[in-house]
Structures are given as C-alpha cells and as structure tokens.
Coordinates of C-alpha atoms in Angstrom, one line a residue:
X1 CA -60.0 68.3 47.8
X2 CA -59.4 65.7 50.5
X3 CA -59.7 62.9 47.9
X4 CA -57.1 64.6 45.7
X5 CA -54.7 64.9 48.6
X6 CA -55.1 61.2 49.4
X7 CA -54.4 60.1 45.8
X8 CA -51.6 62.5 45.3
X9 CA -49.1 60.3 47.2
X10 CA -49.8 57.3 45.0
X11 CA -49.7 59.3 41.8
X12 CA -46.5 61.1 42.9
X13 CA -44.8 57.7 43.6
X14 CA -45.9 56.3 40.2
X15 CA -44.5 59.4 38.4
X16 CA -41.2 59.1 40.2
X17 CA -40.9 55.4 39.4
X18 CA -41.9 56.0 35.8
X19 CA -39.3 58.8 35.4
X20 CA -36.6 56.5 36.9
X21 CA -37.4 53.6 34.7
X22 CA -37.4 55.7 31.5
X23 CA -33.9 57.0 32.4
X24 CA -32.6 53.5 33.1
X25 CA -33.9 52.2 29.8
X26 CA -32.9 55.1 27.6
X27 CA -29.8 56.1 29.6
X28 CA -30.5 59.7 28.5
X29 CA -32.3 62.6 30.1
X30 CA -35.2 64.3 28.4
X31 CA -38.0 66.8 29.1
X32 CA -40.4 64.0 29.8
X33 CA -38.2 62.5 32.5
X34 CA -37.7 65.9 34.1
X35 CA -41.4 66.6 34.0
X36 CA -42.3 63.2 35.6
X37 CA -39.7 63.7 38.4
X38 CA -40.7 67.3 39.3
X39 CA -44.4 66.6 39.1
X40 CA -44.0 63.4 41.2
X41 CA -42.0 65.2 43.8
X42 CA -44.6 68.0 44.1
X43 CA -47.5 65.5 44.4
X44 CA -45.6 63.6 47.1
X45 CA -45.0 66.9 48.9
X46 CA -48.7 67.7 48.7
X47 CA -49.6 64.3 50.2
X48 CA -47.1 64.7 53.1
X49 CA -48.3 68.3 53.9
X50 CA -52.0 67.3 53.7
X51 CA -51.5 64.2 55.9
X52 CA -48.9 65.5 58.3
X53 CA -51.1 64.8 61.3
X54 CA -51.8 61.2 60.3
X55 CA -48.1 60.6 59.5
X56 CA -47.0 61.9 63.0
X57 CA -49.6 59.6 64.7
X58 CA -48.5 56.7 62.6
X59 CA -44.8 57.0 63.6
X60 CA -45.7 57.5 67.2
X61 CA -47.0 54.0 67.5
X62 CA -44.8 51.3 69.1
X63 CA -45.3 48.8 66.2
X64 CA -44.4 51.5 63.7
X65 CA -41.1 52.2 65.5
X66 CA -40.1 48.5 65.2
X67 CA -41.0 48.5 61.6
X68 CA -39.2 51.7 61.0
X69 CA -36.0 50.3 62.6
X70 CA -36.2 47.3 60.3
X71 CA -36.7 49.4 57.3
X72 CA -33.8 51.8 58.2
X73 CA -31.5 48.8 58.9
X74 CA -32.4 47.3 55.5
X75 CA -31.8 50.6 53.8
X76 CA -28.4 50.9 55.5
X77 CA -27.4 47.4 54.3
X78 CA -28.7 48.2 50.8
X79 CA -26.6 51.4 50.8
X80 CA -23.5 49.5 51.9
X81 CA -24.0 47.0 49.1
X82 CA -24.5 49.8 46.5
X83 CA -21.4 51.5 47.7
X84 CA -19.3 48.3 47.5
X85 CA -20.6 47.7 44.0
X86 CA -19.8 51.2 43.0
X87 CA -16.3 51.0 44.3
X88 CA -15.8 47.6 42.7
X89 CA -17.0 48.9 39.3
X90 CA -14.6 51.8 39.4
X91 CA -11.6 49.9 40.7
X92 CA -11.7 46.4 39.2
X93 CA -9.4 43.7 40.5
X94 CA -9.2 40.5 38.4
X95 CA -7.5 37.3 39.5
X96 CA -6.8 34.6 36.9
X97 CA -6.4 31.3 38.8
X98 CA -5.8 29.1 35.7
X99 CA -2.4 27.3 35.5
X100 CA -1.1 29.2 32.5
X101 CA -3.2 32.4 33.1
X102 CA -5.4 31.5 30.2
X103 CA -7.8 34.3 30.8
X104 CA -5.2 37.0 31.1
X105 CA -3.8 39.1 28.3
X106 CA -0.2 38.5 27.4
X107 CA 2.6 40.8 28.3
X108 CA 2.9 42.0 24.7
X109 CA -0.8 42.9 24.4
X110 CA -0.7 44.7 27.8
X111 CA 2.4 46.7 26.6
X112 CA 0.8 47.6 23.3
X113 CA -2.4 48.7 24.9
X114 CA -0.5 50.7 27.6
X115 CA 1.4 52.6 24.9
X116 CA -1.6 53.0 22.5
X117 CA -1.6 56.6 21.5
X118 CA -4.2 56.4 18.7
X119 CA -7.9 55.5 18.9
X120 CA -8.7 51.9 17.8
X121 CA -12.3 50.9 17.2
X122 CA -13.3 47.3 16.8
X123 CA -16.6 46.0 15.4
X124 CA -17.5 42.4 15.9
X125 CA -20.1 41.0 13.6
X126 CA -21.8 38.2 15.5
X127 CA -25.3 36.9 16.1
X128 CA -26.7 38.4 19.3
X129 CA -26.7 35.0 21.1
X130 CA -23.2 34.1 19.9
X131 CA -21.1 37.1 20.9
X132 CA -20.2 36.4 24.5
X133 CA -16.7 35.1 23.8
X134 CA -15.9 38.2 21.7
X135 CA -17.4 40.5 24.2
X136 CA -15.3 39.0 27.0
X137 CA -12.1 39.5 25.0
X138 CA -13.0 43.0 23.9
X139 CA -13.8 43.9 27.5
X140 CA -10.3 42.8 28.6
X141 CA -8.8 45.1 26.0
X142 CA -11.0 48.1 26.8
X143 CA -10.2 47.6 30.5
X144 CA -6.5 48.3 29.8
X145 CA -6.8 51.3 27.4
X146 CA -9.2 54.2 27.0
X147 CA -8.1 54.4 23.4
X148 CA -9.7 51.0 22.7
X149 CA -13.4 50.9 22.0
X150 CA -15.7 48.2 20.5
X151 CA -19.2 47.4 19.5
X152 CA -21.0 44.2 18.7
X153 CA -23.2 44.2 15.6
X154 CA -25.7 41.6 14.3
X155 CA -25.4 42.2 10.5
X156 CA -29.0 41.0 10.0
X157 CA -30.4 43.6 12.4
X158 CA -28.0 46.4 11.4
X159 CA -27.2 45.8 7.7
X160 CA -26.2 49.4 7.1
X161 CA -23.1 49.1 9.2
X162 CA -22.2 45.7 7.6
X163 CA -22.5 47.2 4.1
X164 CA -20.0 49.9 5.0
X165 CA -17.2 47.3 5.2
X166 CA -18.1 45.3 2.1
X167 CA -18.9 41.6 2.3
X168 CA -19.4 40.7 6.0
X169 CA -20.1 37.2 7.3
X170 CA -20.8 36.1 10.9
X171 CA -17.5 36.0 12.9
X172 CA -15.8 38.9 11.0
X173 CA -14.0 41.4 13.2
X174 CA -13.1 44.9 11.8
X175 CA -10.2 46.6 13.5
X176 CA -10.2 50.3 12.5
X177 CA -7.3 52.6 13.2
X178 CA -6.7 56.3 12.3
X179 CA -6.0 55.5 8.6
X180 CA -6.1 51.7 8.2
X181 CA -8.7 49.0 8.5
X182 CA -7.9 45.3 9.2
X183 CA -10.3 42.4 8.9
X184 CA -9.8 39.2 11.0
X185 CA -11.8 36.0 11.2
X186 CA -10.6 34.4 14.4
X187 CA -11.7 35.7 17.8
X188 CA -8.3 35.2 19.5
X189 CA -5.9 37.5 21.3
X190 CA -3.1 36.8 18.9
X191 CA -5.2 37.8 15.8
X192 CA -6.6 40.9 17.5
X193 CA -3.3 42.2 18.9
X194 CA -1.6 41.7 15.5
X195 CA -4.4 43.6 13.8
X196 CA -4.0 46.5 16.3
X197 CA -0.2 46.6 15.6
X198 CA -0.9 46.8 11.8
X199 CA -3.5 49.6 12.0
X200 CA -1.5 51.8 14.4
X201 CA 2.0 51.4 12.9
X202 CA 3.2 54.2 10.5
X203 CA 5.1 52.9 7.5
X204 CA 6.5 49.4 7.2
X205 CA 10.0 48.3 8.3
X206 CA 11.8 45.8 6.1
X207 CA 13.7 42.8 7.3
X208 CA 16.3 41.4 4.9
X209 CA 17.4 37.7 5.0
X210 CA 20.8 37.1 3.5
X211 CA 21.0 34.3 1.0
X212 CA 23.6 32.6 -1.3
X213 CA 25.5 30.7 1.4
X214 CA 23.0 27.8 2.1
X215 CA 21.0 29.7 4.7
X216 CA 17.6 28.4 5.9
X217 CA 14.9 29.1 3.3
X218 CA 12.3 31.5 4.7
X219 CA 9.7 30.4 2.1
X220 CA 10.0 26.7 3.0
X221 CA 7.0 25.5 5.1
X222 CA 6.8 22.1 7.0
X223 CA 5.8 20.2 3.8
X224 CA 8.5 18.2 2.1
X225 CA 11.8 16.7 3.1
X226 CA 13.4 20.0 4.0
X227 CA 10.3 21.4 5.8
X228 CA 11.8 21.1 9.3
X229 CA 14.8 23.3 8.4
X230 CA 12.7 26.0 6.7
X231 CA 11.8 29.3 8.3
X232 CA 8.4 30.0 6.9
X233 CA 6.9 30.1 10.5
X234 CA 9.4 32.8 11.5
X235 CA 8.6 34.7 8.4
X236 CA 4.9 34.5 9.0
X237 CA 5.3 35.6 12.6
X238 CA 7.3 38.7 11.5
X239 CA 4.7 39.5 8.8
X240 CA 2.0 39.3 11.5
X241 CA 3.8 42.1 13.3
X242 CA 3.6 44.3 10.2
X243 CA 7.2 43.8 9.0
X244 CA 8.0 43.5 5.3
X245 CA 10.3 40.5 4.4
X246 CA 12.8 40.5 1.5
X247 CA 15.7 38.3 0.5
X248 CA 19.1 39.8 -0.2
X249 CA 21.8 38.4 -2.5
X250 CA 24.6 40.6 -1.3
X251 CA 27.0 39.4 -4.0
X252 CA 25.0 41.1 -6.6
X253 CA 23.5 43.9 -4.6
X254 CA 27.0 45.0 -3.4
X255 CA 25.6 46.9 -0.4
X256 CA 22.9 46.7 2.2
X257 CA 19.7 48.5 1.0
X258 CA 19.0 51.8 2.6
X259 CA 15.5 50.7 3.8
X260 CA 16.9 47.7 5.6
X261 CA 15.9 47.8 9.3
X262 CA 17.4 44.4 10.2
X263 CA 19.7 42.1 8.3
X264 CA 19.2 38.4 9.3
X265 CA 22.0 35.8 8.6
X266 CA 20.3 32.5 9.3
X267 CA 22.7 29.5 9.4
X268 CA 25.1 30.1 6.5
X269 CA 26.8 26.9 5.4
X270 CA 29.7 28.7 3.7
X271 CA 31.6 31.8 4.8
X272 CA 30.9 35.2 3.3
X273 CA 33.3 36.5 0.7
X274 CA 35.4 39.5 1.6
X275 CA 33.3 42.1 -0.2
X276 CA 30.1 40.8 1.6
X277 CA 31.9 41.0 5.0
X278 CA 33.0 44.5 4.3
X279 CA 29.5 45.6 3.2
X280 CA 27.9 44.2 6.4
X281 CA 30.6 45.8 8.6
X282 CA 30.1 49.2 6.8
X283 CA 26.3 48.9 7.4
X284 CA 26.9 48.1 11.1
X285 CA 29.3 51.0 11.6
X286 CA 26.6 53.4 10.3
X287 CA 24.1 52.3 12.8
X288 CA 22.8 49.1 11.2
X289 CA 21.2 46.1 12.9
X290 CA 22.3 42.5 12.3
X291 CA 21.0 39.2 13.7
X292 CA 23.6 36.5 13.0
X293 CA 22.7 32.8 13.8
X294 CA 25.6 30.4 13.2
X295 CA 26.1 26.7 13.7
X296 CA 29.0 24.4 14.6
X297 CA 31.5 23.2 12.0
X298 CA 31.2 22.4 9.1
X299 CA 28.8 25.4 8.9
X300 CA 30.3 28.8 8.6
X301 CA 31.5 30.6 11.7
X302 CA 31.5 34.1 10.3
X303 CA 34.6 34.8 12.5
X304 CA 35.9 37.5 10.1
X305 CA 32.6 39.4 10.3
X306 CA 32.3 39.0 14.1
X307 CA 35.9 39.6 15.1
X308 CA 35.7 43.5 15.0
X309 CA 32.7 43.3 17.3
X310 CA 34.4 41.3 20.0
X311 CA 32.5 38.0 19.4
X312 CA 34.6 34.8 19.0
X313 CA 32.7 31.6 17.7
X314 CA 34.3 28.6 19.5
X315 CA 35.0 25.5 17.5
X316 CA 32.9 23.1 19.5
X317 CA 29.5 21.5 20.0
X318 CA 27.8 22.2 23.2
X319 CA 26.7 19.1 25.2
X320 CA 24.6 19.2 28.3
X321 CA 24.2 16.1 30.5
X322 CA 22.2 17.7 33.3
X323 CA 19.1 15.7 32.2
X324 CA 16.9 18.8 32.0
X325 CA 16.5 18.4 28.2
X326 CA 15.5 14.8 28.6
X327 CA 12.3 15.9 30.3
X328 CA 11.3 17.4 27.0
X329 CA 12.6 14.6 24.8
X330 CA 15.9 16.4 24.1
X331 CA 19.3 14.7 24.3
X332 CA 22.7 16.1 25.4
X333 CA 23.2 17.8 22.0
X334 CA 20.2 20.0 22.6
X335 CA 21.0 22.2 25.5
X336 CA 18.0 23.7 27.2
X337 CA 18.4 27.3 28.5
X338 CA 16.7 28.9 31.5
X339 CA 19.5 31.2 32.5
X340 CA 19.2 34.6 30.7
X341 CA 21.3 37.8 30.7
X342 CA 19.9 41.1 31.9
X343 CA 18.7 42.6 28.6
X344 CA 15.4 43.8 27.1
X345 CA 15.4 40.8 24.7
X346 CA 15.3 38.2 27.5
X347 CA 13.8 40.2 30.4
X348 CA 10.4 38.5 30.0
X349 CA 11.8 35.0 29.5
X350 CA 12.8 34.4 33.1
X351 CA 11.6 31.0 34.4
X352 CA 11.0 29.9 30.8
X353 CA 13.0 27.7 28.6
X354 CA 14.4 27.7 25.1
X355 CA 16.3 24.9 23.3
X356 CA 19.2 25.0 20.8
X357 CA 19.8 21.8 18.8
X358 CA 23.5 21.4 17.9
X359 CA 24.8 24.7 19.1
X360 CA 28.4 26.2 19.4
X361 CA 29.5 28.3 22.2
X362 CA 30.6 32.0 21.9
X363 CA 33.4 33.8 23.7
X364 CA 34.0 37.4 24.3
X365 CA 37.2 39.1 23.1
X366 CA 37.7 41.6 25.9
X367 CA 40.7 43.3 24.2
X368 CA 38.6 44.1 21.2
X369 CA 35.6 45.1 23.5
X370 CA 37.7 47.7 25.3
X371 CA 39.6 48.8 22.2
X372 CA 36.5 49.4 20.0
X373 CA 34.5 50.8 22.9
X374 CA 31.9 48.0 22.6
X375 CA 29.2 47.0 25.1
X376 CA 28.8 43.2 25.1
X377 CA 26.1 41.4 27.1
X378 CA 25.8 37.6 27.4
X379 CA 22.2 36.6 26.6
X380 CA 22.1 32.9 27.1
X381 CA 24.0 30.6 29.5
X382 CA 24.0 26.8 29.7
X383 CA 24.1 24.9 33.0
X384 CA 27.3 23.8 34.9
X385 CA 26.9 20.3 33.6
X386 CA 27.6 21.3 30.0
X387 CA 30.8 21.6 28.1
X388 CA 32.0 22.4 24.6
X389 CA 33.0 19.2 22.9
X390 CA 36.0 20.0 20.7
X391 CA 36.6 16.5 19.2
X392 CA 34.0 17.1 16.5
X393 CA 35.2 14.2 14.3
X394 CA 34.6 11.7 17.1
X395 CA 31.3 13.2 17.9
X396 CA 30.0 13.4 14.3
X397 CA 31.3 10.0 13.2
X398 CA 30.8 7.8 16.3
X399 CA 28.4 9.9 18.3
X400 CA 30.8 9.7 21.3
X401 CA 31.9 12.4 23.5
X402 CA 33.3 13.1 27.0
X403 CA 34.6 16.1 28.9
X404 CA 38.4 16.4 28.6
X405 CA 39.8 18.8 31.2
X406 CA 42.2 21.3 29.7
X407 CA 40.8 20.6 26.2
X408 CA 37.1 21.1 26.3
X409 CA 35.5 24.3 27.6
X410 CA 33.6 23.7 30.9
X411 CA 30.1 25.1 31.4
X412 CA 28.3 27.4 31.9
X413 CA 28.8 28.4 28.3
X414 CA 27.5 31.4 26.4
X415 CA 25.2 30.7 23.4
X416 CA 24.0 34.2 22.7
X417 CA 25.5 37.7 22.8
X418 CA 24.4 41.3 22.2
X419 CA 26.8 43.9 21.0
X420 CA 26.1 47.6 20.9
X421 CA 28.3 50.6 20.0
X422 CA 27.7 54.3 19.7
X423 CA 27.8 55.6 16.1
X424 CA 30.4 58.2 15.6
X425 CA 31.5 60.5 12.8
X426 CA 35.0 60.7 11.3
X427 CA 36.2 62.9 14.2
X428 CA 35.0 60.3 16.8
X429 CA 32.1 62.4 18.0
X430 CA 28.9 60.4 18.8
X431 CA 26.0 61.0 16.4
X432 CA 23.2 61.5 19.0
X433 CA 21.8 58.3 20.5
X434 CA 22.2 56.2 17.4
X435 CA 23.8 52.8 18.0
X436 CA 25.0 49.8 16.0
X437 CA 23.3 46.7 17.2
X438 CA 24.4 43.1 16.7
X439 CA 22.8 39.9 18.1
X440 CA 24.7 36.6 17.7
X441 CA 23.4 33.1 18.5
X442 CA 25.6 30.0 18.4
X443 CA 22.7 28.1 16.8
X444 CA 20.2 28.8 13.9
X445 CA 18.0 25.7 14.2
X446 CA 16.0 27.1 17.2
X447 CA 14.2 29.5 14.7
X448 CA 13.4 26.9 12.1
X449 CA 10.0 25.3 11.5
X450 CA 10.9 22.3 13.6
X451 CA 11.8 24.3 16.7
X452 CA 10.1 27.7 16.4
X453 CA 7.1 26.8 18.5
X454 CA 9.1 24.9 21.1
X455 CA 8.5 26.7 24.4
X456 CA 9.8 30.2 24.0
X457 CA 12.1 29.8 21.0
X458 CA 9.7 31.9 18.8
X459 CA 9.6 34.6 21.4
X460 CA 13.4 34.8 21.6
X461 CA 13.7 35.1 17.8
X462 CA 10.9 37.8 17.5
X463 CA 12.2 39.7 20.5
X464 CA 15.7 39.8 18.9
X465 CA 14.3 41.2 15.7
X466 CA 12.0 43.7 17.4
X467 CA 14.9 45.0 19.6
X468 CA 17.1 45.3 16.6
X469 CA 14.3 47.1 14.7
X470 CA 13.9 49.4 17.7
X471 CA 10.3 48.3 18.2
X472 CA 10.4 48.2 22.0
X473 CA 6.7 47.8 22.4
X474 CA 6.8 44.4 20.6
X475 CA 9.6 43.0 22.8
X476 CA 7.5 40.8 25.1
X477 CA 5.9 37.4 25.6
X478 CA 3.2 36.8 22.9
X479 CA -0.3 35.6 23.3
X480 CA -0.5 31.9 24.4
X481 CA -2.6 29.2 23.1
X482 CA -5.5 28.0 25.3
X483 CA -4.5 25.0 27.3
X484 CA -6.7 21.9 27.0
X485 CA -7.3 20.8 30.6
X486 CA -10.4 18.7 30.2
X487 CA -11.4 16.0 32.7
X488 CA -12.3 12.6 31.2
X489 CA -14.8 10.7 33.3
X490 CA -15.8 7.1 33.1
X491 CA -19.5 6.2 32.9
X492 CA -19.5 5.0 36.5
X493 CA -17.8 8.3 37.7
X494 CA -20.4 10.3 35.7
X495 CA -23.2 8.4 37.5
X496 CA -21.6 8.9 40.9
X497 CA -21.4 12.7 40.3
X498 CA -25.0 12.8 39.2
X499 CA -26.4 10.9 42.2
X500 CA -24.3 12.8 44.7
X501 CA -24.6 16.3 43.2
X502 CA -28.1 16.3 41.7
X503 CA -30.0 13.8 44.0
X504 CA -28.4 13.0 47.3
X505 CA -27.0 16.4 48.3
X506 CA -30.2 18.4 47.6
X507 CA -32.3 15.6 49.2
X508 CA -30.2 15.8 52.4
X509 CA -30.8 19.6 52.6
X510 CA -34.6 19.0 52.3
X511 CA -34.6 16.3 54.9
X512 CA -32.5 18.4 57.3
X513 CA -35.0 21.3 56.8
X514 CA -37.9 19.0 57.6
X515 CA -36.2 17.7 60.7
X516 CA -35.5 21.2 62.0
X517 CA -39.1 22.2 61.3
X518 CA -40.5 19.1 63.1
X519 CA -38.2 19.7 66.1
X520 CA -39.4 23.3 66.5
X521 CA -43.0 22.2 66.3

C-alpha cells in the first residue's frame, strides 16, 4: 500500500500532462481526456494525503522556503506574461511603419469588409511550405470582419477539396460567396478585394459610354498610335468592380436605356445634337446619373447640356506656373491638384495629387443654381499661381501665354463640379430621396490610358462613377502596389556588413564575457 501511495503522485502527474497534451494537439475534448484528468487528479490527491506529514516537514525547512519563494515568484512572472499575451491576442494593435503603409489594407478594402453582410469563404491552394504570403494576407482580412473566413489547402494532400472546384493548380484562390464563386490567380489585395465585390454584389449595374462625337475609345489599349488616348484601363477597372460596360449611340437609340446606372460622356470632339441633349436632360430629371468630361476648344463644351444644371464651361486653357507640376515632369499646361472640395468623391484624396492635361475651367451659374433648386459643389481647385488663358490661338499656334488682368481668369480655378437635385413629380413634390446626379470635369485626358495610373487619377474617376452609381462602399482609395525599396550594396559594403555583423560584434561579446569572468575569478 505504501509503495502504491508513493507512485501515485508520479502516475497522477503523468496522466494530467497526457490529458493536457492530447487536448492541445486535438483542440477537442473527449472521454479519454476527461478520464485522464480525473484519474490524474485523484492519484495526486492520494499522494498528498498519504504523504501529508512528509510534505509539512519538507516545507518547514529553511532551504525549502527560499526555493518556494523562487518558484512562487517565477509562477507570478509566468502568470503575468500569460495574461499579457491573452490580452494582446484578444485586442490586437498593429502598426505599419513602411513609408506607403505597404502592409496595411487600403481604405476601400477596409470599408468593404466593415460593411460585409454575407459570409465569404476563401480557399487558397498552395504547397504547405509556400503559403505564408497568402496566410498573412488572409489573416489581415479575417482580422477586420467575422464574415470572412479562409483555409489553406495543399491539393496533393487533400485532392477531394481540389476536385470540387474543377481544375486546380498551385496558387489558385477560390472566393466563395452566398451564390457565386470567383477564381483568382494572383495573391494580391486588389485581386482578392475585387473578387469579394463580385461574389457579394446582387445583380450587375451597367455603365454606358456615349459615342458618335469623337469620344475616347473604351476598347483602345496602350498599343498603337492612339493607345495613350484610349480608355481601356478605365474600362477594365470598372469591370473589376463588377460593372457591366456598354457603348451607346444615342442618335439611333433615341433615349437612355432603362438599365443605365451611369452615362459617361468622355471627351466629345463635337457638340451633341438637340435630340441627344434633350434625351440626356430628360434622363437626368428622372433621377439619372451622368459623368461629363469635356476639354478646351476646339473640343465640344456641352454648354447647352450643362446650362440647366448651373455649370458654365469657360472658354480657356488652365495654366499653372507654381512649379508643382514640374516635380512630376508636368508643364504649366498640366495643372496638378491637391485642393479638393468637401464631397464623398474626394474625401479620401486629401494630401494626394491628381493631374489634368490641357483642362478648361468651370464656373457656377448662381442664378440657375437658385432658380432650379440645385446643389453645386466645387470638387477640384487649382493653386493661386494659375489662370485661365483665353488667347487660345496664341497658345495653340505659338505656345505662348501670359496672364492678362481683366481678360484672363485668375486662380484658384475650378476644374470639377458635382450637381445634385431632388427628383420631383409634376406637382413639384419630391419623390422620396431620389436625386439627379451630375459630375463635370473640365478635362477628359486624366482618365485615359496615358494618365489613368498617374497618382490618384484612377481613384478620382472610379470614385466619381461609384458615387453616381450609388455604390458608396466602393468610393475610397484602392489597393496600392508594393513599393520597391531595395538597398543596393557594393561588394565592399557587403563585406563590411559581414565582418561587423557576423564576426566582430559577436566576437566582442564573447571577449567581454571572458573578461568579466576572469575579473570575478
């Protein structure tokens, strides 16, 4: 009996440790774990009761008291560390110290995840040893939304899951929404966020691009002589956000299609005929949404279309001699904007720049604004060192210009405006919260292939379309490309770092330790 009591303590500890290890490995409770824990606790209790006298004698010794104090102190420190880790796990704080916040999710992704109302499950098919990058990205998403979940699967080890989604190769990511599945091949924030947008959106909104007046070609990519003036990049960016794109020949269609969410007029070279202007105005009055981008003379001003909405296209070319544009290789005829109005389209563009090659300024007709009960907001403002050059012949033929007081319009000048108006019935009663929305820019080149990816030009264009389409979640700054911040070392510098970091510094620590040891001896 005495021998059983002596061994019960060791056996009890082993059972408790075994039960704990099984739980940690399987992360599930079972009858085996419960049995191990109960039996281990009982055996430990038997040992304590059977050796109570020896235990009291042991703790009454002076050496034992010192040892006990050390053990208790260590346990307290361990408990504090566990508590700190527990709190840190539940309340994570992340700080991204990179210059362009390379490891932080963009405002658009954060906004989409914050308003995610449907479950999205992502499956990344990677080799076990190559999935760290995808895991880090998925963790960032899961951290912001409980509706986002993910798993990493090695298709060779779990072929049944891979077969469920057809032909799967390494690097494929499946994004699964309530009723749609998207497949992407790049492990980037932009690809993943666009896929989430596609699987969670109900129905597709259609964006119509007006044609027949020399507008920018939305199918023209960068290839060819007219590649820079095409808008294929803008079209692709809209399609990535699950919009449908169509062209509209209004002369033959006679009216704006009923499924048109936004009508885009991108740099017409000739004015619209009267029936087209009337059709667009009728569409706007019923709560339609129009994005008009116009250029200086000889391009069309669309003044007949814009007049009832309180927007007056000035007959000038905006020049800016502040020198800000020269920092980016832009001349005076390409004003750079960092002064934005207070509006949802531009609220996330503060402290960022956009550029507008060969733009014309816009003015507000306050009489029409008041008479037609319009709300007009200035979106873009040039700097005080800009002006609207009105001698277009001299500027175009001789590339000469100069500010003429009393003739030219002094900056700051407006390059973009937003107009809204409540939709009313024939008696003048507002029809709910429905509004007519019109966005006008005094330049169309900023959204072409040549300028779409210049700083935040693309974001401004997409934000405008998203606001007009009433997709508020998509109005934000989009995922940024990783910045290449490599350090190039010469051969001599590499050797210096090797000798200092790998040889001299560790050797100094060893010698210091030897010196201290010798001194104490």
